[in-house]
Short mmCIF file of C-alpha atoms and ligand atoms in Angstrom, two decimals:
data_model
loop_
_atom_site.label_atom_id
_atom_site.label_comp_id
_atom_site.label_asym_id
_atom_site.label_seq_id
_atom_site.Cartn_x
_atom_site.Cartn_y
_atom_site.Cartn_z
CA MET A 1 -100.07 28.19 67.80
CA VAL A 2 -96.57 29.27 67.57
CA LYS A 3 -94.85 27.73 70.55
CA ASP A 4 -93.73 30.65 72.48
CA GLN A 5 -97.38 31.56 72.32
CA GLN A 6 -98.55 28.30 74.10
CA PRO A 7 -99.54 29.00 77.82
CA VAL A 8 -96.80 27.50 80.12
CA ALA A 9 -98.01 25.04 83.00
CA LEU A 10 -95.74 23.82 86.07
CA VAL A 11 -97.17 20.62 87.88
CA THR A 12 -95.12 19.48 91.22
CA GLY A 13 -94.96 16.10 91.92
CA SER A 14 -95.91 14.76 88.28
CA THR A 15 -93.48 11.71 87.78
CA SER A 16 -96.52 9.59 88.81
CA GLY A 17 -100.10 9.15 90.10
CA ILE A 18 -102.41 12.18 89.66
CA GLY A 19 -99.69 14.69 88.50
CA GLU A 20 -98.30 12.32 85.61
CA ALA A 21 -102.32 12.41 84.51
CA VAL A 22 -102.26 16.21 84.45
CA VAL A 23 -99.08 16.92 82.79
CA ARG A 24 -100.17 14.16 80.68
CA ARG A 25 -103.63 16.31 80.02
CA LEU A 26 -102.16 19.55 79.96
CA ALA A 27 -99.87 18.85 77.11
CA ALA A 28 -102.31 17.06 75.16
CA ASP A 29 -104.40 20.28 75.45
CA GLY A 30 -101.63 22.15 74.08
CA MET A 31 -99.59 23.82 77.04
CA ARG A 32 -95.90 23.73 77.23
CA VAL A 33 -95.66 21.52 80.38
CA VAL A 34 -92.73 21.48 83.32
CA VAL A 35 -92.77 18.18 85.02
CA HIS A 36 -91.24 18.03 88.39
CA SER A 37 -90.33 15.15 91.21
CA GLY A 38 -88.14 15.26 94.10
CA ARG A 39 -86.48 12.27 93.06
CA SER A 40 -87.02 10.39 89.98
CA ARG A 41 -85.47 12.13 87.47
CA GLU A 42 -85.16 9.80 84.93
CA ARG A 43 -88.78 9.12 84.68
CA GLY A 44 -89.19 12.77 85.09
CA GLU A 45 -87.04 13.51 81.79
CA ARG A 46 -88.93 11.01 79.79
CA ILE A 47 -92.01 12.10 81.12
CA ALA A 48 -91.04 15.49 79.52
CA ALA A 49 -89.52 13.92 76.24
CA GLU A 50 -93.06 12.05 75.84
CA VAL A 51 -95.19 15.21 75.98
CA GLY A 52 -92.78 17.97 74.44
CA GLY A 53 -92.15 19.35 77.96
CA SER A 54 -89.57 19.78 80.35
CA TYR A 55 -88.30 18.24 83.64
CA VAL A 56 -87.05 20.03 86.91
CA GLN A 57 -85.82 18.23 90.14
CA ALA A 58 -86.37 20.16 93.15
CA ASP A 59 -87.07 18.95 97.27
CA LEU A 60 -90.07 20.88 97.73
CA ALA A 61 -89.39 20.34 101.84
CA ASP A 62 -86.55 22.54 101.29
CA GLU A 63 -87.55 26.57 100.43
CA ALA A 64 -84.57 27.58 98.41
CA GLU A 65 -85.03 24.63 96.02
CA ALA A 66 -88.59 25.38 95.70
CA ARG A 67 -88.03 28.83 94.74
CA ALA A 68 -85.17 27.93 92.53
CA LEU A 69 -87.72 25.48 90.60
CA VAL A 70 -90.14 28.36 89.66
CA GLU A 71 -86.84 30.78 88.60
CA THR A 72 -86.11 27.89 86.56
CA VAL A 73 -89.46 27.33 85.06
CA LEU A 74 -89.29 31.10 84.33
CA ALA A 75 -85.91 31.44 83.17
CA ARG A 76 -86.54 28.86 80.28
CA HIS A 77 -89.49 30.03 79.33
CA GLY A 78 -89.16 33.66 79.14
CA GLY A 79 -90.51 34.66 82.31
CA ARG A 80 -94.01 33.07 81.65
CA LEU A 81 -96.14 30.94 84.00
CA ASP A 82 -99.68 30.35 82.99
CA VAL A 83 -100.81 28.07 85.47
CA LEU A 84 -99.33 26.32 88.90
CA VAL A 85 -100.64 23.19 89.74
CA ASN A 86 -99.58 22.73 93.24
CA ASN A 87 -100.15 18.77 93.34
CA ALA A 88 -97.32 17.09 95.08
CA GLY A 89 -97.71 15.94 98.35
CA ILE A 90 -97.05 12.97 101.17
CA SER A 91 -98.88 10.94 103.25
CA ARG A 92 -98.04 9.02 106.48
CA PRO A 93 -101.11 6.56 107.63
CA ILE A 94 -101.65 6.53 111.51
CA PRO A 95 -104.69 5.77 112.96
CA HIS A 96 -106.48 8.97 113.93
CA ALA A 97 -106.65 8.04 117.87
CA ASP A 98 -103.17 7.17 118.25
CA LEU A 99 -102.03 10.46 119.26
CA ALA A 100 -98.66 9.78 120.47
CA ALA A 101 -97.85 8.53 116.53
CA ALA A 102 -98.50 11.83 115.12
CA THR A 103 -95.57 13.73 116.58
CA PRO A 104 -94.78 16.78 116.21
CA GLU A 105 -92.28 15.71 113.12
CA VAL A 106 -94.74 14.09 111.58
CA TRP A 107 -96.69 17.19 111.67
CA ARG A 108 -93.60 19.49 110.12
CA GLU A 109 -92.74 16.71 107.93
CA LEU A 110 -96.38 16.94 106.42
CA LEU A 111 -97.16 20.52 106.59
CA GLU A 112 -93.85 21.47 105.08
CA VAL A 113 -94.55 19.15 101.91
CA ASN A 114 -98.26 19.28 102.06
CA LEU A 115 -98.97 23.36 103.07
CA ILE A 116 -95.84 25.09 103.04
CA ALA A 117 -94.27 23.97 99.98
CA PRO A 118 -97.93 25.07 97.98
CA TRP A 119 -97.56 28.63 99.57
CA VAL A 120 -94.13 29.29 98.99
CA LEU A 121 -94.83 28.28 95.14
CA CYS A 122 -97.36 30.66 94.81
CA THR A 123 -95.76 33.89 96.27
CA ALA A 124 -92.42 33.03 93.93
CA ALA A 125 -95.02 32.25 91.15
CA LEU A 126 -97.36 35.38 91.45
CA PRO A 127 -95.54 38.03 89.58
CA ALA A 128 -95.62 35.81 86.67
CA LEU A 129 -98.89 34.65 87.02
CA ARG A 130 -100.63 38.09 87.40
CA GLU A 131 -99.19 38.90 83.64
CA ALA A 132 -100.38 35.55 82.08
CA PRO A 133 -102.21 37.04 79.01
CA GLY A 134 -105.56 34.90 79.78
CA GLY A 135 -105.18 35.67 83.19
CA GLY A 136 -103.02 33.03 85.60
CA ALA A 137 -104.68 29.86 87.56
CA ILE A 138 -103.53 28.14 90.27
CA VAL A 139 -104.92 24.38 91.06
CA ASN A 140 -103.98 22.96 94.42
CA ILE A 141 -104.82 19.54 94.77
CA THR A 142 -105.98 18.84 98.52
CA SER A 143 -108.15 16.05 99.76
CA HIS A 144 -111.43 15.04 100.70
CA ALA A 145 -109.43 14.61 104.11
CA GLY A 146 -109.66 18.18 104.00
CA VAL A 147 -113.34 18.70 104.13
CA ARG A 148 -114.38 15.98 105.95
CA PRO A 149 -112.99 14.19 109.25
CA LYS A 150 -111.21 11.38 107.51
CA GLY A 151 -108.02 11.10 106.35
CA SER A 152 -104.41 8.82 106.57
CA SER A 153 -103.48 11.00 109.51
CA ILE A 154 -104.68 14.03 111.46
CA PRO A 155 -101.80 15.87 110.34
CA TYR A 156 -102.11 15.02 106.87
CA ALA A 157 -106.37 16.16 106.71
CA ALA A 158 -105.30 19.37 108.92
CA GLY A 159 -103.19 20.34 106.39
CA LYS A 160 -105.46 19.84 103.17
CA ALA A 161 -107.69 21.60 105.63
CA ALA A 162 -105.73 24.48 105.47
CA LEU A 163 -104.86 24.55 102.25
CA ASN A 164 -108.85 24.63 101.15
CA HIS A 165 -108.91 27.52 103.07
CA VAL A 166 -105.64 29.08 101.70
CA THR A 167 -107.41 28.63 98.49
CA ARG A 168 -109.99 30.61 98.89
CA LEU A 169 -108.45 33.61 100.85
CA LEU A 170 -105.70 33.86 98.07
CA ALA A 171 -108.67 33.81 95.60
CA ALA A 172 -110.42 36.40 97.46
CA ALA A 173 -107.22 38.25 97.49
CA LEU A 174 -105.85 37.94 94.02
CA GLY A 175 -108.56 38.28 91.43
CA PRO A 176 -109.49 39.15 89.16
CA ALA A 177 -105.65 38.70 87.82
CA VAL A 178 -105.32 35.49 89.18
CA ARG A 179 -108.17 32.31 89.78
CA VAL A 180 -107.46 30.11 92.82
CA ASN A 181 -109.14 26.88 93.35
CA ALA A 182 -108.62 23.72 94.71
CA ILE A 183 -109.68 19.93 93.66
CA ALA A 184 -110.20 17.67 96.83
CA PRO A 185 -110.22 14.17 95.78
CA GLY A 186 -111.23 10.75 97.15
CA LEU A 187 -109.75 7.71 96.72
CA VAL A 188 -107.15 7.45 93.66
CA ASP A 189 -105.78 4.52 92.15
CA THR A 190 -102.22 5.75 92.40
CA PRO A 191 -98.81 4.82 94.16
CA MET A 192 -99.71 6.29 97.13
CA THR A 193 -102.63 4.00 97.27
CA GLN A 194 -101.86 0.88 96.25
CA ASP A 195 -102.08 -0.83 99.41
CA TRP A 196 -104.93 0.34 100.79
CA ALA A 197 -107.28 -2.63 100.67
CA ASP A 198 -109.95 -0.92 103.02
CA ALA A 199 -110.47 2.22 101.15
CA HIS A 200 -110.60 0.37 97.78
CA GLU A 201 -113.36 -1.78 99.18
CA LEU A 202 -115.66 1.19 100.39
CA TRP A 203 -115.00 2.86 97.20
CA ASN A 204 -115.73 -0.13 95.09
CA GLU A 205 -118.99 -1.22 97.38
CA ARG A 206 -120.26 2.17 98.60
CA SER A 207 -119.69 5.37 96.28
CA PRO A 208 -122.68 5.71 93.55
CA MET A 209 -119.64 5.54 91.25
CA ARG A 210 -118.80 2.18 92.50
CA ARG A 211 -114.98 2.66 91.91
CA PRO A 212 -112.24 5.01 93.16
CA ALA A 213 -110.74 7.83 90.90
CA GLN A 214 -108.52 6.72 88.26
CA PRO A 215 -105.91 9.76 87.99
CA GLU A 216 -107.18 10.29 84.60
CA ASP A 217 -110.66 11.73 86.19
CA VAL A 218 -108.34 14.10 88.04
CA ALA A 219 -106.83 15.37 85.42
CA ASP A 220 -109.99 16.08 83.34
CA LEU A 221 -111.51 17.83 86.28
CA VAL A 222 -108.12 20.17 86.49
CA ALA A 223 -108.50 21.08 82.88
CA SER A 224 -112.13 22.07 83.21
CA VAL A 225 -110.69 24.28 86.67
CA ILE A 226 -108.22 25.75 84.34
CA GLY A 227 -110.54 26.16 81.01
CA SER A 228 -113.47 28.04 82.88
CA THR A 229 -112.40 31.25 83.74
CA TYR A 230 -115.28 32.77 85.41
CA LEU A 231 -114.52 29.85 88.55
CA THR A 232 -112.52 30.91 91.76
CA GLY A 233 -112.51 30.27 95.44
CA GLU A 234 -114.04 26.82 94.44
CA VAL A 235 -112.85 23.35 96.90
CA ILE A 236 -114.20 20.86 94.54
CA VAL A 237 -114.83 17.02 95.96
CA LEU A 238 -114.00 14.86 93.43
CA ASP A 239 -115.07 11.16 95.40
CA GLY A 240 -117.70 9.37 92.85
CA GLY A 241 -120.38 10.89 95.44
CA LEU A 242 -119.08 8.75 98.32
CA ASN A 243 -119.96 12.01 100.58
CA LEU A 244 -123.74 11.19 100.00
CA ARG A 245 -123.29 7.88 101.76
P1 LIG B 1 -98.07 9.75 94.45
O1 LIG B 1 -97.41 9.54 95.54
O2 LIG B 1 -98.27 8.62 93.13
O3 LIG B 1 -97.54 11.04 94.09
C1 LIG B 1 -96.88 12.40 94.81
C2 LIG B 1 -95.78 13.14 94.06
O4 LIG B 1 -95.56 13.90 95.21
C3 LIG B 1 -94.62 12.39 93.84
O5 LIG B 1 -94.60 12.63 92.26
C4 LIG B 1 -93.54 12.88 94.65
O6 LIG B 1 -92.11 12.98 93.65
C5 LIG B 1 -94.43 14.26 95.03
N1 LIG B 1 -93.43 14.85 95.86
C6 LIG B 1 -93.49 14.40 97.59
N2 LIG B 1 -92.80 14.60 98.44
C7 LIG B 1 -92.06 15.42 97.47
C8 LIG B 1 -90.97 16.38 98.17
N3 LIG B 1 -90.22 16.53 99.38
N4 LIG B 1 -90.71 17.10 97.13
C9 LIG B 1 -90.92 17.23 95.66
N5 LIG B 1 -91.79 16.52 95.39
C10 LIG B 1 -92.28 15.38 96.31
O7 LIG B 1 -99.31 10.12 94.83
P2 LIG B 1 -100.83 10.59 94.25
O8 LIG B 1 -101.63 9.89 95.17
O9 LIG B 1 -100.27 11.32 92.84
O10 LIG B 1 -101.14 12.21 95.31
C11 LIG B 1 -100.82 13.39 94.31
C12 LIG B 1 -101.41 14.11 95.47
O11 LIG B 1 -102.89 13.88 95.11
C13 LIG B 1 -101.11 14.60 96.75
O12 LIG B 1 -101.01 15.87 97.03
C14 LIG B 1 -101.57 14.21 97.35
O13 LIG B 1 -101.90 14.34 98.87
C15 LIG B 1 -103.48 14.20 96.71
N6 LIG B 1 -104.38 12.93 96.77
C16 LIG B 1 -104.40 12.09 96.64
C17 LIG B 1 -105.36 11.04 97.01
C18 LIG B 1 -105.03 9.57 96.60
O14 LIG B 1 -106.06 8.65 96.82
N7 LIG B 1 -104.50 8.95 95.63
C19 LIG B 1 -106.31 11.27 97.65
C20 LIG B 1 -106.58 12.71 97.80
C21 LIG B 1 -105.46 13.61 97.33
#
């Protein structure tokens, strides 16, 4: 395909873990990908070079930087954006019964990155997504913690639950021009979870698939969701079947 005709995909938080696997997969599928991170510029530029994409740095806790991220992507690609994957996210492990530790500051910090930034990016990207030749697609990476009463903290789980519902609300509001879906992973083997020994044990022993997901498992589903042109408004739990236990 002529490069100018290839779909453009922005994947937030794509210098590690799930996001990195997603940019590598979408690039292999023929998309022009934009790699993004808040900090690791050098790594981002390297991944972008490896996959034939480009890199943008932006702190998503800052609304102006989030808006500027979309503007930069559009400026680089002649106003085109077909796919937005809201993957960037943060977690702060806090026992659920320790209410005092989940301070309003923690709530604000987590909601800013995990909920408000995806909203800002959706609104900034919407005019371009509406014009995408094959229809626009938004994929929000949420969590099984946004579906069931689990997760690294209550503010994390509540933010992911809110993004799941935003997914459904946006799907209803934006169809047929733009499809909106969420993928809600269980444990995924990434830098975020490398010290979570109990969770690894749980998935290895109790989940029907007997292992946590690898980032590539999530990337496979992101690619399928983007390619399923009748699918919208779904929150797909990807937890190796642990929810059956
Ligand atoms: P990760 O820590 O490897 O990646 C998180 C990414 O988010 C990083 O690239 C980081 O740069 C980016 N990010 C964080 N704060 C940012 C900010 N203020 N501005 C810009 N970028 C920022 O973690 P991961 O496990 O790959 O997580 C990716 C997504 O998947 C997150 O939304 C996470 O909540 C979700 N998730 C992960 C798991 C898991 O088990 N790993 C499970 C369910 C959901």
